[in-house]
Coordinates of C-alpha atoms and ligand atoms in Angstrom, one line a residue:
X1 CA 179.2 173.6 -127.6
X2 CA 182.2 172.0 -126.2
X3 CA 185.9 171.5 -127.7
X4 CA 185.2 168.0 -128.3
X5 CA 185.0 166.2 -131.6
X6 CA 184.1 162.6 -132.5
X7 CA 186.2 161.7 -135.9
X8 CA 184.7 159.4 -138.3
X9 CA 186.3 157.3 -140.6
X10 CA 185.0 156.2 -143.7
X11 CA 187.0 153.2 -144.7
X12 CA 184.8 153.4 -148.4
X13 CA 186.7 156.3 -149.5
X14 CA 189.3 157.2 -147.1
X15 CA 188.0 160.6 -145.9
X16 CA 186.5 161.5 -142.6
X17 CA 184.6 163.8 -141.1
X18 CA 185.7 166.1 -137.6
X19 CA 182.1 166.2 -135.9
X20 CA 181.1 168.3 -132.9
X21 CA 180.2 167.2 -129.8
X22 CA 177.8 168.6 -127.5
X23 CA 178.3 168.0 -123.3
X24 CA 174.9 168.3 -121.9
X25 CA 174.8 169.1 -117.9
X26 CA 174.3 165.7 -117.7
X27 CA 173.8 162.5 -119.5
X28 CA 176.3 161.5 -122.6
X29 CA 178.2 163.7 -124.6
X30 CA 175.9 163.8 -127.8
X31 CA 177.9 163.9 -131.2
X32 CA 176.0 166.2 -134.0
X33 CA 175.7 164.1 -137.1
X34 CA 173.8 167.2 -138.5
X35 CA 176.9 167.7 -141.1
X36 CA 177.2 163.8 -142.2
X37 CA 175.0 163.7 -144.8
X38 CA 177.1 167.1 -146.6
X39 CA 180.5 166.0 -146.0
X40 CA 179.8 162.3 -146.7
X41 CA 176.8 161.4 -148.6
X42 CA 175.5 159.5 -145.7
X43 CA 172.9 159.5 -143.5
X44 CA 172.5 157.6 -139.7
X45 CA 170.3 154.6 -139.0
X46 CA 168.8 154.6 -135.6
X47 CA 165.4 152.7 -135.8
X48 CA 163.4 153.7 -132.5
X49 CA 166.0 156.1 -131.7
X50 CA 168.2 153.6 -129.6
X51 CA 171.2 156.3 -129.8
X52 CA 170.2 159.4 -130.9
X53 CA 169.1 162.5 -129.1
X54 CA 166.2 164.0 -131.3
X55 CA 166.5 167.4 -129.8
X56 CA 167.9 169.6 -127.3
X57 CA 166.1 170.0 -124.0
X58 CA 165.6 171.5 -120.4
X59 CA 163.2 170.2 -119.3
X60 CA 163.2 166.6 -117.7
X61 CA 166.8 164.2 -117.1
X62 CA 166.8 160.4 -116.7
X63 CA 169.6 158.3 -116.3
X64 CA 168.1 154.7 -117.2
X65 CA 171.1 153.0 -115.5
X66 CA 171.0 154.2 -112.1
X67 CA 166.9 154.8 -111.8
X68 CA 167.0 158.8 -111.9
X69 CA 164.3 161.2 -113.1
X70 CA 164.9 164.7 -112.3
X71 CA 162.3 167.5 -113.4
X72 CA 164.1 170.5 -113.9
X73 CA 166.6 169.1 -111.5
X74 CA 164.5 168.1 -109.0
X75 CA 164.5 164.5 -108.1
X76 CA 161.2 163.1 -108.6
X77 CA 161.0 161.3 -105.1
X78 CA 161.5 164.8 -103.4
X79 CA 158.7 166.3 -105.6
X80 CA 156.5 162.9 -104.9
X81 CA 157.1 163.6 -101.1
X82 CA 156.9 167.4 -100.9
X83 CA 154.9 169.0 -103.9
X84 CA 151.5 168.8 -105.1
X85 CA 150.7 168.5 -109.1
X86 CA 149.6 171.6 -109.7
X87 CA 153.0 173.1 -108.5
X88 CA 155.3 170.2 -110.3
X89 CA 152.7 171.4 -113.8
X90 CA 154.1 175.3 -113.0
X91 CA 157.6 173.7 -112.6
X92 CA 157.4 171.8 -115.5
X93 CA 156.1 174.7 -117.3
X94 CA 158.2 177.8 -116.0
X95 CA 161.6 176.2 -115.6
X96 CA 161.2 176.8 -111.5
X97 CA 159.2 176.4 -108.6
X98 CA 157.0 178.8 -107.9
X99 CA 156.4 181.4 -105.3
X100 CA 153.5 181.6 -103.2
X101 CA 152.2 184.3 -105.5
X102 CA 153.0 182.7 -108.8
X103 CA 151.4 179.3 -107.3
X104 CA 148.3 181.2 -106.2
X105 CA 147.9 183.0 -109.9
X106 CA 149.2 179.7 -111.5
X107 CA 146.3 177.8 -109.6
X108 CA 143.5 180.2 -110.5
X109 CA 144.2 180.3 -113.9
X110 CA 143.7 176.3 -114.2
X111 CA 141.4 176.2 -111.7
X112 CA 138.9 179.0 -113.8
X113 CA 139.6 177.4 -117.4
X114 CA 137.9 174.0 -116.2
X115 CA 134.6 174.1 -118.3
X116 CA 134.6 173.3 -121.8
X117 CA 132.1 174.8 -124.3
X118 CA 129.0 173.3 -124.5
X119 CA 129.2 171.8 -128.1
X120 CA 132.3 169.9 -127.2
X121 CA 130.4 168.6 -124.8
X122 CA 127.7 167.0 -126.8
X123 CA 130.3 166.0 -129.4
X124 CA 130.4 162.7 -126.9
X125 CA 126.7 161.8 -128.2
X126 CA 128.3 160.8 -131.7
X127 CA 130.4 157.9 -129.9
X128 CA 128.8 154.6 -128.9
X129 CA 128.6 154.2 -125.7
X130 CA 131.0 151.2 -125.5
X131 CA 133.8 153.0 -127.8
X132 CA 137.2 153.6 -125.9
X133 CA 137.3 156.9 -123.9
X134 CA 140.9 157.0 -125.2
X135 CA 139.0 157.3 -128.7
X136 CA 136.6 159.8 -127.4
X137 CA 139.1 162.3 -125.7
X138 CA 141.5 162.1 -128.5
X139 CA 139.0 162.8 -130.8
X140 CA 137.5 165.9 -128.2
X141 CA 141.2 167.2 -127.6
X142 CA 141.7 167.3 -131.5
X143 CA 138.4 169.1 -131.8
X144 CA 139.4 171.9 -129.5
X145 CA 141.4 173.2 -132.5
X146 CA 138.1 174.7 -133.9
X147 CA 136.8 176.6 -130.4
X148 CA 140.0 178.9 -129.9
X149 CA 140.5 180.5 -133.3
X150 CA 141.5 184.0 -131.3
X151 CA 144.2 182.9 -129.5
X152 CA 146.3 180.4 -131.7
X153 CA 148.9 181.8 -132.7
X154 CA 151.6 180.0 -132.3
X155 CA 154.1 182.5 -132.8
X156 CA 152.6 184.8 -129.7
X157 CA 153.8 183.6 -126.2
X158 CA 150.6 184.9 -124.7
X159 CA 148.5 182.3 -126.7
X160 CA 150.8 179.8 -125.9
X161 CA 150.2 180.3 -122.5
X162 CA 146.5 180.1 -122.7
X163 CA 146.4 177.1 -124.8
X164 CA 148.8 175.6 -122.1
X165 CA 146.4 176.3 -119.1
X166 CA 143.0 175.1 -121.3
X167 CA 144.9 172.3 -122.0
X168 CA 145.8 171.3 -118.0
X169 CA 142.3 172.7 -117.1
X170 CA 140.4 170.7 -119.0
X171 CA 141.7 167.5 -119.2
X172 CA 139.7 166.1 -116.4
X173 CA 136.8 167.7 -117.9
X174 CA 136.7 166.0 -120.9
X175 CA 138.3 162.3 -119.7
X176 CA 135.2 162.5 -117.1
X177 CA 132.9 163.5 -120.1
X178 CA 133.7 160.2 -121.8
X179 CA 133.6 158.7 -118.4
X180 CA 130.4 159.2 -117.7
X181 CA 129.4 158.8 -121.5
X182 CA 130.9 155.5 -121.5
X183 CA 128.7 154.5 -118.6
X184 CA 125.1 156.5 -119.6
X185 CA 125.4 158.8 -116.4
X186 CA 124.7 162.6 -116.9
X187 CA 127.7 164.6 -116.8
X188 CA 129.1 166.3 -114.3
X189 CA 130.4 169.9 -113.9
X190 CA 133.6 171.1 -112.6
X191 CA 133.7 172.7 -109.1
X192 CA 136.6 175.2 -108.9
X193 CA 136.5 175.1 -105.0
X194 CA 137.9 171.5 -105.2
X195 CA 141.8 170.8 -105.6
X196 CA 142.8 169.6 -109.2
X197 CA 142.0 165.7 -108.0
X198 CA 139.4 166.2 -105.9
X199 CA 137.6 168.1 -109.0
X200 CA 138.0 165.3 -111.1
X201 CA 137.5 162.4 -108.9
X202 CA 133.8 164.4 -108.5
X203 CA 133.2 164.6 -111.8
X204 CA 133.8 160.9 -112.5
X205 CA 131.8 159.6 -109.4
X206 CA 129.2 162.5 -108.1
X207 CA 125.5 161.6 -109.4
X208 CA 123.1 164.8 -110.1
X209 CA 120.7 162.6 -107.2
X210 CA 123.1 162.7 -104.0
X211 CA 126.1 164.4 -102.5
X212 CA 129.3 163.3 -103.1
X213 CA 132.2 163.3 -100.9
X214 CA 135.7 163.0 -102.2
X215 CA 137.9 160.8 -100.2
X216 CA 141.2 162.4 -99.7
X217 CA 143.1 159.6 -99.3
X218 CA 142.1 158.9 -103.1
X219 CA 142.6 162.7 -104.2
X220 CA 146.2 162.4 -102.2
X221 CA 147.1 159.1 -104.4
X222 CA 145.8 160.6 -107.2
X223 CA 147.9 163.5 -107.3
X224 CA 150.7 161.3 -106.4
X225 CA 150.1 159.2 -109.8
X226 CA 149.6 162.6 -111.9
X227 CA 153.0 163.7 -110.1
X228 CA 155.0 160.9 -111.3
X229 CA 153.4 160.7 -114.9
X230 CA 153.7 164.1 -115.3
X231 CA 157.0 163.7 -117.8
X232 CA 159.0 161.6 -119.1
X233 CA 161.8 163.5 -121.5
X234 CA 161.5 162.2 -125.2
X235 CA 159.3 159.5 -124.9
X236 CA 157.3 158.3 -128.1
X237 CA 154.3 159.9 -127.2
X238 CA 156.2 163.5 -126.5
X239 CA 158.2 162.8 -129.4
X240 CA 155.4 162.6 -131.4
X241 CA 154.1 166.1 -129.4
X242 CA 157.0 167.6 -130.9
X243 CA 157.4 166.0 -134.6
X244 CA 153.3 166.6 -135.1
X245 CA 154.0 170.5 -134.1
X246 CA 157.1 171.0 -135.7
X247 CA 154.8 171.4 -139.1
X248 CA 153.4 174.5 -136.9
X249 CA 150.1 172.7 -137.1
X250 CA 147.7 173.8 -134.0
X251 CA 149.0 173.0 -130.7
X252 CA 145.3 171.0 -129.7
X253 CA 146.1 168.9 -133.4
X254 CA 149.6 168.3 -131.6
X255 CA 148.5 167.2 -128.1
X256 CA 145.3 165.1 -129.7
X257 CA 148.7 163.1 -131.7
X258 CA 150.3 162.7 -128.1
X259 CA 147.5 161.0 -127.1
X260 CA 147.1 158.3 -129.8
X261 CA 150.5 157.9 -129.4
X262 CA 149.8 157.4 -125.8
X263 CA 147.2 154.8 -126.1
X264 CA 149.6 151.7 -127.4
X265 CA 149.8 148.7 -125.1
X266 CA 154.0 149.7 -125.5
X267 CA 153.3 153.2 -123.9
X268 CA 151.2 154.1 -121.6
X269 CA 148.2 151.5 -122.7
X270 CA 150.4 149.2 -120.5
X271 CA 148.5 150.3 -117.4
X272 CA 145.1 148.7 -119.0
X273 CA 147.1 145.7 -120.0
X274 CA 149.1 144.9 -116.7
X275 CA 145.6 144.3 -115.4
X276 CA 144.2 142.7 -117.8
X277 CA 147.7 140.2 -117.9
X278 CA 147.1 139.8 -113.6
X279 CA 143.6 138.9 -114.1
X280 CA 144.4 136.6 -116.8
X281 CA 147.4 134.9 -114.7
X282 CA 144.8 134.8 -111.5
X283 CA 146.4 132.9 -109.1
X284 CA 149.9 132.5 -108.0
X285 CA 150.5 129.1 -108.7
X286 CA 150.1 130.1 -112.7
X287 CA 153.1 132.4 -112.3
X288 CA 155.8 130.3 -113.4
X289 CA 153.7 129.5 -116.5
X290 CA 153.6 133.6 -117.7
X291 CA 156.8 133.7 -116.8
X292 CA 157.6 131.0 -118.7
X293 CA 155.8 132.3 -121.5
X294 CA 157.7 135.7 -121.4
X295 CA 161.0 134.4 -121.6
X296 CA 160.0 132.1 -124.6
X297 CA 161.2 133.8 -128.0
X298 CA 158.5 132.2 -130.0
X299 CA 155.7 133.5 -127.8
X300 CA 154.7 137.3 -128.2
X301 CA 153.6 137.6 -124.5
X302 CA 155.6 139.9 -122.7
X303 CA 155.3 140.8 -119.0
X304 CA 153.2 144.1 -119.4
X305 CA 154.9 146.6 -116.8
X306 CA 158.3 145.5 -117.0
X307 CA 161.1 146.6 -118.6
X308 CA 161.8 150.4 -120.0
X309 CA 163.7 151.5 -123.3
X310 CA 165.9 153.7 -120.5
X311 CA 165.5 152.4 -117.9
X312 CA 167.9 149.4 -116.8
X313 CA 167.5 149.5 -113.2
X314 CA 164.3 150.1 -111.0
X315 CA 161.9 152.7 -112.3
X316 CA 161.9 155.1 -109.2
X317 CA 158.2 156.2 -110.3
X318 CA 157.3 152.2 -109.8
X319 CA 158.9 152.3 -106.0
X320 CA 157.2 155.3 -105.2
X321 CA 153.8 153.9 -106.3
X322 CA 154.2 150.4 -105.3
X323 CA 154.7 151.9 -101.7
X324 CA 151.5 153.7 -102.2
X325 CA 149.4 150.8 -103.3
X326 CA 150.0 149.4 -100.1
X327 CA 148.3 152.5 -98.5
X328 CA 145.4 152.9 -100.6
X329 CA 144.8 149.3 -100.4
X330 CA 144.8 149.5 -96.6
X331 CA 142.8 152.3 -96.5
X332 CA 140.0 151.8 -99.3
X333 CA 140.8 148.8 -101.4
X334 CA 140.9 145.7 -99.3
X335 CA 138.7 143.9 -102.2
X336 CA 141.9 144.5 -104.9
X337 CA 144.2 142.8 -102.6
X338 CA 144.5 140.1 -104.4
X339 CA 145.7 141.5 -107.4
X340 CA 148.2 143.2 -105.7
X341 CA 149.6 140.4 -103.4
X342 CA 149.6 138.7 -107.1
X343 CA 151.5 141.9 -108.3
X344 CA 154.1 141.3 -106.0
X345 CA 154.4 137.6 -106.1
X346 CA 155.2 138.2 -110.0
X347 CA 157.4 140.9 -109.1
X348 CA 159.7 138.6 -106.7
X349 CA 159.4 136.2 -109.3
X350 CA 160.7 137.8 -112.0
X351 CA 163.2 139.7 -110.5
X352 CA 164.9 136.3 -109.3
X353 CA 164.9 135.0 -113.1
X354 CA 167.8 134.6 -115.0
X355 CA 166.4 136.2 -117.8
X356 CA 164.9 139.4 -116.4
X357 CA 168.4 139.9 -114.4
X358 CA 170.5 139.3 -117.5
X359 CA 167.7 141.7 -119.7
X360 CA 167.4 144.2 -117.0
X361 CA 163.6 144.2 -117.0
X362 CA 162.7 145.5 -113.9
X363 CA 158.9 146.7 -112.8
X364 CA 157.5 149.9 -115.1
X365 CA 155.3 152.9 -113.8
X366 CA 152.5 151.0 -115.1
X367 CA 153.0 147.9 -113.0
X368 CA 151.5 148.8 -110.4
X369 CA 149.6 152.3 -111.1
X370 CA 146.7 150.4 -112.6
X371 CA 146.5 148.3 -109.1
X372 CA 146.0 151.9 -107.3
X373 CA 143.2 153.2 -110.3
X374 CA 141.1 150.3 -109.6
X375 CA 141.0 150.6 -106.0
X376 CA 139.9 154.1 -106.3
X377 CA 136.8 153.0 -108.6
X378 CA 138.6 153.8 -111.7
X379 CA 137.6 151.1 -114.6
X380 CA 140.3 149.5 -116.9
X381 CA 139.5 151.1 -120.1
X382 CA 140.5 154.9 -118.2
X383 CA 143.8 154.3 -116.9
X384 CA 145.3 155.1 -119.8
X385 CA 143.1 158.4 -120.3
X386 CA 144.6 159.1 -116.5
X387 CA 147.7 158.9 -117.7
X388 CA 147.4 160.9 -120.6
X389 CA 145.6 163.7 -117.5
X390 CA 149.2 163.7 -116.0
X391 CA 151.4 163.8 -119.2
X392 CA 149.2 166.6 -120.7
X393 CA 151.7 169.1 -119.1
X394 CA 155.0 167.3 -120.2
X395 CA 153.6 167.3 -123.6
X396 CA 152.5 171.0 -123.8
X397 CA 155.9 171.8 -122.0
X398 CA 158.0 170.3 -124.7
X399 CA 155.7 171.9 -127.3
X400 CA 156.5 175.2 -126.0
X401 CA 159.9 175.0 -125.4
X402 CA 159.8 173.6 -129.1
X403 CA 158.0 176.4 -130.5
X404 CA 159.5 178.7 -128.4
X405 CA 163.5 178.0 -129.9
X406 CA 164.4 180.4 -132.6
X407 CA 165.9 177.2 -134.7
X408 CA 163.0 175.2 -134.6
X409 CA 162.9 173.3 -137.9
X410 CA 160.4 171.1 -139.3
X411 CA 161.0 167.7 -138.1
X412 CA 161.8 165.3 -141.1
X413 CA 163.5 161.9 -140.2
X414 CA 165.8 160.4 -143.4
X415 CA 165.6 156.7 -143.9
X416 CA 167.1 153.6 -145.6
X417 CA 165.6 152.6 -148.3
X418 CA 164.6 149.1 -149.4
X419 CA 161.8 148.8 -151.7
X420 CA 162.3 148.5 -155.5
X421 CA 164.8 149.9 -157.4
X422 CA 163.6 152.4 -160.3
X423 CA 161.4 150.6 -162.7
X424 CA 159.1 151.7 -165.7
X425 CA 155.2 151.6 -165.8
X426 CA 153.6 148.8 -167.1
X427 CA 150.4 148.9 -169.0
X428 CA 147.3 146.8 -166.9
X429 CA 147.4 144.2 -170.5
X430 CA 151.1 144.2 -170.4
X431 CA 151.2 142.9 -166.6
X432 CA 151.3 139.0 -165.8
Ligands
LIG501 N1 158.7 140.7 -121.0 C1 159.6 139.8 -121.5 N2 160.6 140.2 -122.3 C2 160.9 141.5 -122.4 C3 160.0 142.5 -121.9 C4 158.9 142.1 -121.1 N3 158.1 142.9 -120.6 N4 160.5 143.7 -122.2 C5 161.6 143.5 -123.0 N5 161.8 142.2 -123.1 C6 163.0 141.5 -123.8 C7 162.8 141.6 -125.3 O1 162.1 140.4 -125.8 C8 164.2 141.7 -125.8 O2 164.8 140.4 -125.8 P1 165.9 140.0 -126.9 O3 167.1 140.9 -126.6 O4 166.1 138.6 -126.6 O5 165.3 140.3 -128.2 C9 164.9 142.5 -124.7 O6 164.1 142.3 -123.5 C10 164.9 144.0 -125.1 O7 163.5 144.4 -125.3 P2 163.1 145.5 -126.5 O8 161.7 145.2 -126.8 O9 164.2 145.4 -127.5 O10 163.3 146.8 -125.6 P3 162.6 148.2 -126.0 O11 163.5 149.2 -125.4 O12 162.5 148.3 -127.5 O13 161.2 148.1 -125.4 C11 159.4 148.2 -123.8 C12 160.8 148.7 -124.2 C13 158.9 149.1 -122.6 C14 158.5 148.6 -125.0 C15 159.4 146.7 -123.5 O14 160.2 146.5 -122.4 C16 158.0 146.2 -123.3 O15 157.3 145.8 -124.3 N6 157.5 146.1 -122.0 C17 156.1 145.7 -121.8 C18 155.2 146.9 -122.0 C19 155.3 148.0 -121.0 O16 155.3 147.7 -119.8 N7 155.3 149.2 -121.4 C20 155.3 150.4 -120.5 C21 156.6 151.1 -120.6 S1 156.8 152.3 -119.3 C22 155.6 153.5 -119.5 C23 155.6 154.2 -120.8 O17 156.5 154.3 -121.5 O18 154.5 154.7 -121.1

């Protein structure tokens, strides 16, 4: 803790209260409110957590006004250029970049936990085959809970570290299960020979009937997308990672919250809606018209893929991936071109509007990571489950480190209340 101290006034009374400040390496100082409530009756009223820190963390640093997202201090451009997922997941995990023989153990362990049992598998028969696969893995992921009674503890670091690994290993598994439930084709086993894309991108596409050859070029943009989605800091679905195991519920319970929370059109269901929105606006010439339509206050449209609760400058995910668009599209998409010419007619658009300047809505990860997913084959209705792929590892790192802190307490937000004052029961005759 540092020296510093914020002093409130309450005008009310006349008293105030000395509250500590914490200095985090970097960002804001951070004032603790934690005493407020003791010294002044008082709580703070943050809806969506505009200004509060909800925990303490090591994990992942953004600064929303320049466009910087470090991962354990690494920028993410550097790990988007240099790493590979699997090594940004042991990163994320460990606190440090591994070393060839941590990488090597690190990448077995995923690479051997990649099946799932066999009666999760035909839990998938109990969903239509038209419900969303966001429904069917959340309900799967939840489900895992009852397959691993031996090793969930959460207390024990050693079953935190298995549950970890199942959980990176067999993501794939089971958002290619409702994959290929969705679309009546018989499942398809994972090959631990492949690289973590190159597995999945076979078990959504191979057929039982004729070989299958991934294309690297879609396994390389692929594990750039995982990459950049792997975490995000205290995001809502994270947050509600952390709040959902904070009761010291199972960690598979927690994770199957992170993805609901995941699925919303806010969050990372933006992916599915971006494309939905460019299909809808279809043409350039209809631009101005959405645009126009975004701007207006009365109208609920919003430009899906632009603007960020932190961010108020470029996302640097949304460069990154933009600049890969343009080389999967060259190289296997030519038939989504379209969309993506239309991507970045909207883009120039907006950013030379009045409003989005003055609002600093600039393009999202999801504005153009939905553009890439189709090109590689991927339908709509999974982009969001590919998201939830990648963020699987920032969620189970921020559970761990969580669990993991001696102080953890349950987490139990306060709030204002405005519903009726005290009032005595009326009798059903009595009532008008
Ligand atoms: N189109 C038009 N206006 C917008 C947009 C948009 N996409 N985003 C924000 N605004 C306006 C909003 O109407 C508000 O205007 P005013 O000040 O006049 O009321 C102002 O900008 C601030 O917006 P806000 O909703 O108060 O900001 P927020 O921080 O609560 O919400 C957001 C952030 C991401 C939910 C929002 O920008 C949004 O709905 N964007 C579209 C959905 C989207 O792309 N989501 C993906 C986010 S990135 C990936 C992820 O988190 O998973």
């Amino acid at each position: 803790m540092s020296d510093k101290k914020f002093r409130l006034e309450n005008v009310n009374t006349g008293t105030s209260s000395e509250l500590p400040v914490h200095e985090g390496v970097l960002g804001p100082d951070v004032i603790d409110v934690g005493r407020l409530y003791r010294e002044q009756g008082a709580f703070t009223f943050d809806p969506g957590f505009v200004a509060t820190a909800s925990c303490e963390s090591e994990i992942t640093f953004i600064d929303g006004e320049e466009g910087v997202l470090l991962y354990r201090g690494y920028p993410v451009e550097q790990l988007a250029k240099n790493s590979n997922f699997l090594e940004v997941c042991y990163l994320l995990l460990a606190g440090d970049l591994p070393t060839p023989e941590e990488l090597v153990r690190f990448r077995h362990s995923i690479l051997h936990h990649t099946m799932i049992n066999e009666t999760l598998l035909r839990f998938f028969n109990g969903f239509h085959y038209n419900a969303h696969p966001m429904a069917m893995v959340s309900g799967v992921v939840g489900s895992m809970s009852a397959f691993y009674h031996d090793s969930m503890n959460i207390e024990k670091p050693e079953h935190r570290e298995i549950f970890a690994h199942r959980i990176i290993a067999k993501m794939p598994t089971i958002s290619a299960a409702a994959y290929k439930h969705s679309i009546g084709q018989p499942f398809v086993y994972p090959r631990n020979d492949l690289d973590y894309c190159s597995n999945l991108l076979q078990m959504f596409f191979a057929v039982p009937c004729e070989e299958y050859e991934v294309d690297p070029i879609a396994a390389e943009a692929l594990d750039l997308l995982f990459i950049l989605h792997a975490d995000h800091e205290q995001n809502c679905s994270t947050s509600t990672v952390r709040l959902a195991g904070s009761s010291g519920t199972n960690p598979y319970a927690a994770i199957a919250a992170g993805v609901s929370a995941l699925w919303g059109p806010a969050h990372g269901g933006a992916n599915e809606a971006v494309l939905k929105m460019l299909e809808k606006i279809g043409r350039p010439e209809s631009i101005p018209k959405y645009v126009a339509k975004a701007k207006d206050r009365d109208d609920p449209f919003r430009l899906m893929g632009f603007g960020h609760r932190v961010y108020k400058n470029f996302d640097p995910r949304a460069k990154i991936i933009r600049e890969m668009a343009h080389r999967v599209l060259e190289k296997i998409g030519h038939t989504d071109s379209p969309l993506f010419e239309l991507a970045l007619r909207l883009e120039e658009i907006a950013r030379k509007d009045e409003y989005f300047i003055e609002k600093k809505l600039y393009p999202n990860v999801d504005f153009y990571s939905g553009i890439i997913y189709r090109a590689l084959g991927i339908p709509n209705t999974m982009f969001t489950v590919m998201f939830a792929i990648a963020r699987s590892v920032g969620w189970v790192a921020h559970w761990q480190e969580m669990i993991a802190d001696p102080r953890r307490r349950i987490g139990r937000p306060r709030q204002l209340y405005t519903g009726p004052d005290r009032r005595d029961y009326v009798e059903i005759g009595d009532r008008t």
